[in-house]
mmCIF file of N, CA and C in Angstrom:
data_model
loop_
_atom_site.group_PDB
_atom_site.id
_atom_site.type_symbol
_atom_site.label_atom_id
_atom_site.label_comp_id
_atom_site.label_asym_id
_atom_site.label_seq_id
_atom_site.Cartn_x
_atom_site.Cartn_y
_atom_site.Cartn_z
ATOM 1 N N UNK Q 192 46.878 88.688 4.311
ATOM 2 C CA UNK Q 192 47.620 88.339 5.500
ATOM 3 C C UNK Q 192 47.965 89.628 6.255
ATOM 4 N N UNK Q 193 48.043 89.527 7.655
ATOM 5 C CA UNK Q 193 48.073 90.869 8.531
ATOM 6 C C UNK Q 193 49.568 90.542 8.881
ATOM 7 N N UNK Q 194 50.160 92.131 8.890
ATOM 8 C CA UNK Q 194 51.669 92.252 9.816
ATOM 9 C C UNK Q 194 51.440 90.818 10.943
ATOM 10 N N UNK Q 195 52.133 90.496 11.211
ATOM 11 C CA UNK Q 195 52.614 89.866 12.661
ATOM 12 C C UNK Q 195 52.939 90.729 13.982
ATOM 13 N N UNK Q 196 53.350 92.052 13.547
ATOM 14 C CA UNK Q 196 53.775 92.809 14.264
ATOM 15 C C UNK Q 196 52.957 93.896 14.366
ATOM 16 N N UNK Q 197 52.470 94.582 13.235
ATOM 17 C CA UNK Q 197 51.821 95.569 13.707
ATOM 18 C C UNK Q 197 49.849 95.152 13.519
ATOM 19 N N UNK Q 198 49.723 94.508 13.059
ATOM 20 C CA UNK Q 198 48.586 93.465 12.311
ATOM 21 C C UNK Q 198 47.549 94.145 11.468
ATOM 22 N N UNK Q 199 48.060 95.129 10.584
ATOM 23 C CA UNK Q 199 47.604 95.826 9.746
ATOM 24 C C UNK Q 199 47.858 94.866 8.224
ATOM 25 N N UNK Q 200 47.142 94.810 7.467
ATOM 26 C CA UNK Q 200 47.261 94.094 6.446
ATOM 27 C C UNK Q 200 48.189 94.635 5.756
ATOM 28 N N UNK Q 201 49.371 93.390 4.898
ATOM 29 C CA UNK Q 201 50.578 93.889 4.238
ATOM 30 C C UNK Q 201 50.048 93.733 2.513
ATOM 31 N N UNK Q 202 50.741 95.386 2.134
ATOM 32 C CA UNK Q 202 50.719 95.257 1.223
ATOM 33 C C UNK Q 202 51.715 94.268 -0.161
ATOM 34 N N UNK Q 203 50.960 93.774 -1.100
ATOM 35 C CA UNK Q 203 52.095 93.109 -1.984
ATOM 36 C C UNK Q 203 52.892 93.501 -3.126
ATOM 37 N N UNK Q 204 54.174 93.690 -3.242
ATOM 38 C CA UNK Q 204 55.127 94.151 -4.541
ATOM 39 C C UNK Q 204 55.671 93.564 -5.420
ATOM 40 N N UNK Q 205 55.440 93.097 -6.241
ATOM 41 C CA UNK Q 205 56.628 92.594 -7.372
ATOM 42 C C UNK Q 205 57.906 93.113 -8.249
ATOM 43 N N UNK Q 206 58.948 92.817 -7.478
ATOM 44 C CA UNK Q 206 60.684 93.619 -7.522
ATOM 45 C C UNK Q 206 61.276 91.982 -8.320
ATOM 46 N N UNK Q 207 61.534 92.541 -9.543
ATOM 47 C CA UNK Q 207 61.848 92.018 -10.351
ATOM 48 C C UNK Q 207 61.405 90.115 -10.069
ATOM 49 N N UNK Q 208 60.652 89.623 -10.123
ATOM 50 C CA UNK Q 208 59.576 88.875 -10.527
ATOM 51 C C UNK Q 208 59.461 87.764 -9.359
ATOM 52 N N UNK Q 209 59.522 88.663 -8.395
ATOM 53 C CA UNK Q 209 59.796 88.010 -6.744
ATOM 54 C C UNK Q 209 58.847 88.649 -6.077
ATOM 55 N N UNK Q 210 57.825 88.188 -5.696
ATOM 56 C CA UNK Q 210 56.733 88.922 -4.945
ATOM 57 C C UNK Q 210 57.015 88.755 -3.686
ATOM 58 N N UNK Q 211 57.081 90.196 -2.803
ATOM 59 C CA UNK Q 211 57.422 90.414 -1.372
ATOM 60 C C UNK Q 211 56.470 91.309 -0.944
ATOM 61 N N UNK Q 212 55.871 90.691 0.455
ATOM 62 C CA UNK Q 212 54.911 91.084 1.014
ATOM 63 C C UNK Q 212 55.412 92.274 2.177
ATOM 64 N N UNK Q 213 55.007 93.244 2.560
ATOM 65 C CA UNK Q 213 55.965 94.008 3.170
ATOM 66 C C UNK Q 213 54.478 94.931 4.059
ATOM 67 N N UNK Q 214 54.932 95.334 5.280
ATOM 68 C CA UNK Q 214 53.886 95.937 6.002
ATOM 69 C C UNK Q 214 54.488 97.069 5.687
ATOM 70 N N UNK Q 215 53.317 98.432 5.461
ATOM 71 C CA UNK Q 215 53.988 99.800 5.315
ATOM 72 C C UNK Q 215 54.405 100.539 6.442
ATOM 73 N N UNK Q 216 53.331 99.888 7.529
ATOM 74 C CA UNK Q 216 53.771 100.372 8.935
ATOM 75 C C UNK Q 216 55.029 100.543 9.551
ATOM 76 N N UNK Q 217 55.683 98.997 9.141
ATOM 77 C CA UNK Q 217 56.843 98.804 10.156
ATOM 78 C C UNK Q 217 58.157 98.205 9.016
ATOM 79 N N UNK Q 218 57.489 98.571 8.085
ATOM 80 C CA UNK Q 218 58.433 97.747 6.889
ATOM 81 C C UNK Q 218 58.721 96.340 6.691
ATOM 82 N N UNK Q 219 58.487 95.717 7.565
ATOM 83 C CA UNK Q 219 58.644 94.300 7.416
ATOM 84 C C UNK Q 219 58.244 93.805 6.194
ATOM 85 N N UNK Q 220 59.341 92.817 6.076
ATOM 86 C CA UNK Q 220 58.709 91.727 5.422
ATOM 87 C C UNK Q 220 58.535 90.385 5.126
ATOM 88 N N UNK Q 221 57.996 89.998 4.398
ATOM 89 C CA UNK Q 221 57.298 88.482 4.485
ATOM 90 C C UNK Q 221 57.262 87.620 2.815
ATOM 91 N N UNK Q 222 58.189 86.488 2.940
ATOM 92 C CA UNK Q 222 58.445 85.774 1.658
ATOM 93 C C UNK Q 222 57.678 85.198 1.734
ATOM 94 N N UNK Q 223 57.094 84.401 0.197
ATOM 95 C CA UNK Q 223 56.523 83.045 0.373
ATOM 96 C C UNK Q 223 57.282 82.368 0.459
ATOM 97 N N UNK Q 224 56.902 80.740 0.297
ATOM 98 C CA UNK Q 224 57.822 79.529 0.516
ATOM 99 C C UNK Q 224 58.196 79.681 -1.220
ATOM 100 N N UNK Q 225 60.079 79.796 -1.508
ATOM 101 C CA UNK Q 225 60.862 79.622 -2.663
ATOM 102 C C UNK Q 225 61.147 80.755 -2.993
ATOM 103 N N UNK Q 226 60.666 81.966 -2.315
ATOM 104 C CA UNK Q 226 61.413 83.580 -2.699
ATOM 105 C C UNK Q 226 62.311 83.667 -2.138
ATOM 106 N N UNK Q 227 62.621 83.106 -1.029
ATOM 107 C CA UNK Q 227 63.929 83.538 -0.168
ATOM 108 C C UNK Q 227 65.339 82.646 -1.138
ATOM 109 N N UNK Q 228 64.537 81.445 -1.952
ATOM 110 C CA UNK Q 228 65.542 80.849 -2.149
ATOM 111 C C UNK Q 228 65.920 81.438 -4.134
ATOM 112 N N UNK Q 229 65.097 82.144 -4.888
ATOM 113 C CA UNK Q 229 65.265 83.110 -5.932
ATOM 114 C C UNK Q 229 66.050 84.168 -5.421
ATOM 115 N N UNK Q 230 65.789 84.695 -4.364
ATOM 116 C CA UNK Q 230 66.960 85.689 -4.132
ATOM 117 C C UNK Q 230 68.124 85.330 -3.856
ATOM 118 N N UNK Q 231 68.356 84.188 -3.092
ATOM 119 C CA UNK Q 231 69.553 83.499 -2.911
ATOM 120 C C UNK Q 231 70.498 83.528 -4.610
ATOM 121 N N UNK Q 232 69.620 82.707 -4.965
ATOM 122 C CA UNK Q 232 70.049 82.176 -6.222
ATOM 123 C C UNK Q 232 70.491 82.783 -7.132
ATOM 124 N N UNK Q 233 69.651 84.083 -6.903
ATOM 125 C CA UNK Q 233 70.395 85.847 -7.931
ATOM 126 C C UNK Q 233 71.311 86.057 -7.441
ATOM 127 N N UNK Q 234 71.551 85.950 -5.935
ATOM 128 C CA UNK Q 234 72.310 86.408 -5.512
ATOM 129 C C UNK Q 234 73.800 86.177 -5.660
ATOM 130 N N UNK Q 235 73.657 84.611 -5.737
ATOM 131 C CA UNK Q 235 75.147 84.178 -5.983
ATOM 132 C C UNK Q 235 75.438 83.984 -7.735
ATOM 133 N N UNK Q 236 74.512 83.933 -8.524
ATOM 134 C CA UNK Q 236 74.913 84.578 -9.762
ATOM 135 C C UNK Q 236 75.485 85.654 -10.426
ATOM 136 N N UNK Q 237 74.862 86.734 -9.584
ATOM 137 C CA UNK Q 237 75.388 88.201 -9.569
ATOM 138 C C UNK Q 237 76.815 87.975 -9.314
ATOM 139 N N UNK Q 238 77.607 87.358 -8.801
ATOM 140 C CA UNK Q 238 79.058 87.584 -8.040
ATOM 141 C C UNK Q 238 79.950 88.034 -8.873
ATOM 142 N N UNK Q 239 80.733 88.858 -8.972
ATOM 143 C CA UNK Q 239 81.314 88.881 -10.114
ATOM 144 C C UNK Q 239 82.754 88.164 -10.362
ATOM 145 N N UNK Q 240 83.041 87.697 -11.704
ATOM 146 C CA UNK Q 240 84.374 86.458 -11.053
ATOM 147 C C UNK Q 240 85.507 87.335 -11.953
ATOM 148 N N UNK Q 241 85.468 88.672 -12.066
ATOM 149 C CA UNK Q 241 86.404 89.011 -12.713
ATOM 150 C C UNK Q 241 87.137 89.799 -11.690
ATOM 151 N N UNK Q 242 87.057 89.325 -10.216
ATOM 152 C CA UNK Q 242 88.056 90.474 -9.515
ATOM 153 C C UNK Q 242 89.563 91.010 -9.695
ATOM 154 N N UNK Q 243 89.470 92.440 -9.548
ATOM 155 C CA UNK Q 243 90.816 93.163 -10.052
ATOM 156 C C UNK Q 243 90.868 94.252 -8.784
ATOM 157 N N UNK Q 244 92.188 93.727 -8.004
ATOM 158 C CA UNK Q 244 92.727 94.852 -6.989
ATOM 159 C C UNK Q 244 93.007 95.830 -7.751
ATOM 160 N N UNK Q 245 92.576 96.690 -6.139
ATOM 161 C CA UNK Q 245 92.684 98.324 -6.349
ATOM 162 C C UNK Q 245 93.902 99.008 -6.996
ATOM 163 N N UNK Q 246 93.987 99.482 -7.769
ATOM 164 C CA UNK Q 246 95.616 100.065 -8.738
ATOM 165 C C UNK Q 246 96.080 101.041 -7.484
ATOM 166 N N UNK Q 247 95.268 101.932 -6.587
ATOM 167 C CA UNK Q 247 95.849 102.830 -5.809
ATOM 168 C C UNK Q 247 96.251 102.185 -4.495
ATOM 169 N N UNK Q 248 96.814 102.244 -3.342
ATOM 170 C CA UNK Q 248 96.997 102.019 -2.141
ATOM 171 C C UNK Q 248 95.839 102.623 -1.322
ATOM 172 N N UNK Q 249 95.468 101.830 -0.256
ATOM 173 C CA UNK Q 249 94.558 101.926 0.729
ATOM 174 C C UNK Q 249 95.182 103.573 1.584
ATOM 175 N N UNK Q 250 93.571 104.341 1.220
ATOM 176 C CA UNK Q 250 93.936 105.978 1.841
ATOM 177 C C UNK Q 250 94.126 106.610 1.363
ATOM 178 N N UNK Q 251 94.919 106.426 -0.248
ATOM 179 C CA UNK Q 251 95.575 107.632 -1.161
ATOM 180 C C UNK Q 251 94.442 107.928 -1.693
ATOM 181 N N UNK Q 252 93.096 108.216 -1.794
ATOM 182 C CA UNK Q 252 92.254 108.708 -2.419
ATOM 183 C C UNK Q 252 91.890 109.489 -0.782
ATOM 184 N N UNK Q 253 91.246 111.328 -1.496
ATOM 185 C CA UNK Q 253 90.525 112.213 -0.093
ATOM 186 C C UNK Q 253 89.405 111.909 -0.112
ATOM 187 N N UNK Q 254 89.277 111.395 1.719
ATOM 188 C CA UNK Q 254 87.630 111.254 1.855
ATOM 189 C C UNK Q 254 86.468 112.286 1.701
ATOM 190 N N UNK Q 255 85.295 112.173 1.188
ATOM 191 C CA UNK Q 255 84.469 113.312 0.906
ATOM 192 C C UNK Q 255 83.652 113.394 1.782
ATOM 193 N N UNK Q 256 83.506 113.027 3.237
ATOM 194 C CA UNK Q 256 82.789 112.780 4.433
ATOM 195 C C UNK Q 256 82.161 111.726 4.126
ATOM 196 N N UNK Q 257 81.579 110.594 3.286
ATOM 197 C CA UNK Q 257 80.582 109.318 3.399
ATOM 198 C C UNK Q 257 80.906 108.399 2.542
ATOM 199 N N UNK Q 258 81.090 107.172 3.116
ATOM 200 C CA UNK Q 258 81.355 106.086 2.385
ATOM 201 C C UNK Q 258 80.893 105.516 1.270
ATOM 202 N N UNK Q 259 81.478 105.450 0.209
ATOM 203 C CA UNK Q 259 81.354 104.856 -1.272
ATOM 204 C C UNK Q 259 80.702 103.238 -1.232
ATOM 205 N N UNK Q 260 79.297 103.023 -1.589
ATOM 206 C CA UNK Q 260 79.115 101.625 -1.122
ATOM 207 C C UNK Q 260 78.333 101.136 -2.757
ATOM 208 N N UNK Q 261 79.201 100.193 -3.537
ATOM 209 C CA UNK Q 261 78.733 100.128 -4.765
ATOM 210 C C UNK Q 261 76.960 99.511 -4.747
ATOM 211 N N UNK Q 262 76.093 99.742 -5.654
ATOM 212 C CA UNK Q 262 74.683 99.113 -5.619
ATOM 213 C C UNK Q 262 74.500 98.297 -5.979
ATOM 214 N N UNK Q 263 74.132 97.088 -4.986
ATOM 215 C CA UNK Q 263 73.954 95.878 -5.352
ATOM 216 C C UNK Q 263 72.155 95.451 -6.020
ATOM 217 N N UNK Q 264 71.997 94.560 -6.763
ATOM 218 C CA UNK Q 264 70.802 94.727 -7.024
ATOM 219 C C UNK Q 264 69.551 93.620 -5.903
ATOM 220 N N UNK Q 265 70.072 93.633 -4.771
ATOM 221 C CA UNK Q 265 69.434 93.516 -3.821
ATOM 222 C C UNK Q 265 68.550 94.802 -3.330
ATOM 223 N N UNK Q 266 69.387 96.074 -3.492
ATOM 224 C CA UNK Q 266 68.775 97.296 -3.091
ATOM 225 C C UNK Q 266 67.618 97.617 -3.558
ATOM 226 N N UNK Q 267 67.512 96.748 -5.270
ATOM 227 C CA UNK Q 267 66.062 97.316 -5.342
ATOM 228 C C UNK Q 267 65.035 96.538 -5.268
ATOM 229 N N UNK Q 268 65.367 95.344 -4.543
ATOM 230 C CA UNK Q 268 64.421 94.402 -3.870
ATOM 231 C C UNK Q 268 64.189 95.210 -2.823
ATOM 232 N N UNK Q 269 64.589 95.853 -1.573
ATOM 233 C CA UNK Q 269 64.499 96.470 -0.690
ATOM 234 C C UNK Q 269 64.469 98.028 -0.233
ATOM 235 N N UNK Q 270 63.763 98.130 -0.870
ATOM 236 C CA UNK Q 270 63.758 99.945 -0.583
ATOM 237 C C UNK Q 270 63.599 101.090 0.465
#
């Protein structure tokens, strides 16, 4: 199958047992029909149900110039 966009043929990856078709050109990418809904489905499994507020107050920690953004394991569906 060719990009849509750039219409160079996309290459295919398998990220943890979800095959995503992705153009190298433009990065896009392209599910089959029921991947969008496996990622869903990780997705809301992953949630975690043990939430515990922050012990410090909002600010009392020094910023180091760039925001702290924990890794979700979506990231390594998407690289």
């Amino acid at each position: 199958m060719n990009c849509p966009n750039c219409k160079i043929p996309l290459v295919m990856s398998d990220r943890q047992g979800i095959e995503i078709d992705y153009c190298p050109e433009c990065r896009g990418i392209w599910l089959d029909r029921g991947e969008l809904d496996k990622i869903i489905e990780r997705s809301v499994n992953e949630q975690p149900n043990n939430f515990q507020p922050n012990q410090q107050p909002f600010g009392s920690q020094p910023q180091q110039g760039k925001e702290y953004r924990k890794k979700h394991w979506l990231n390594d569906l998407f690289d």
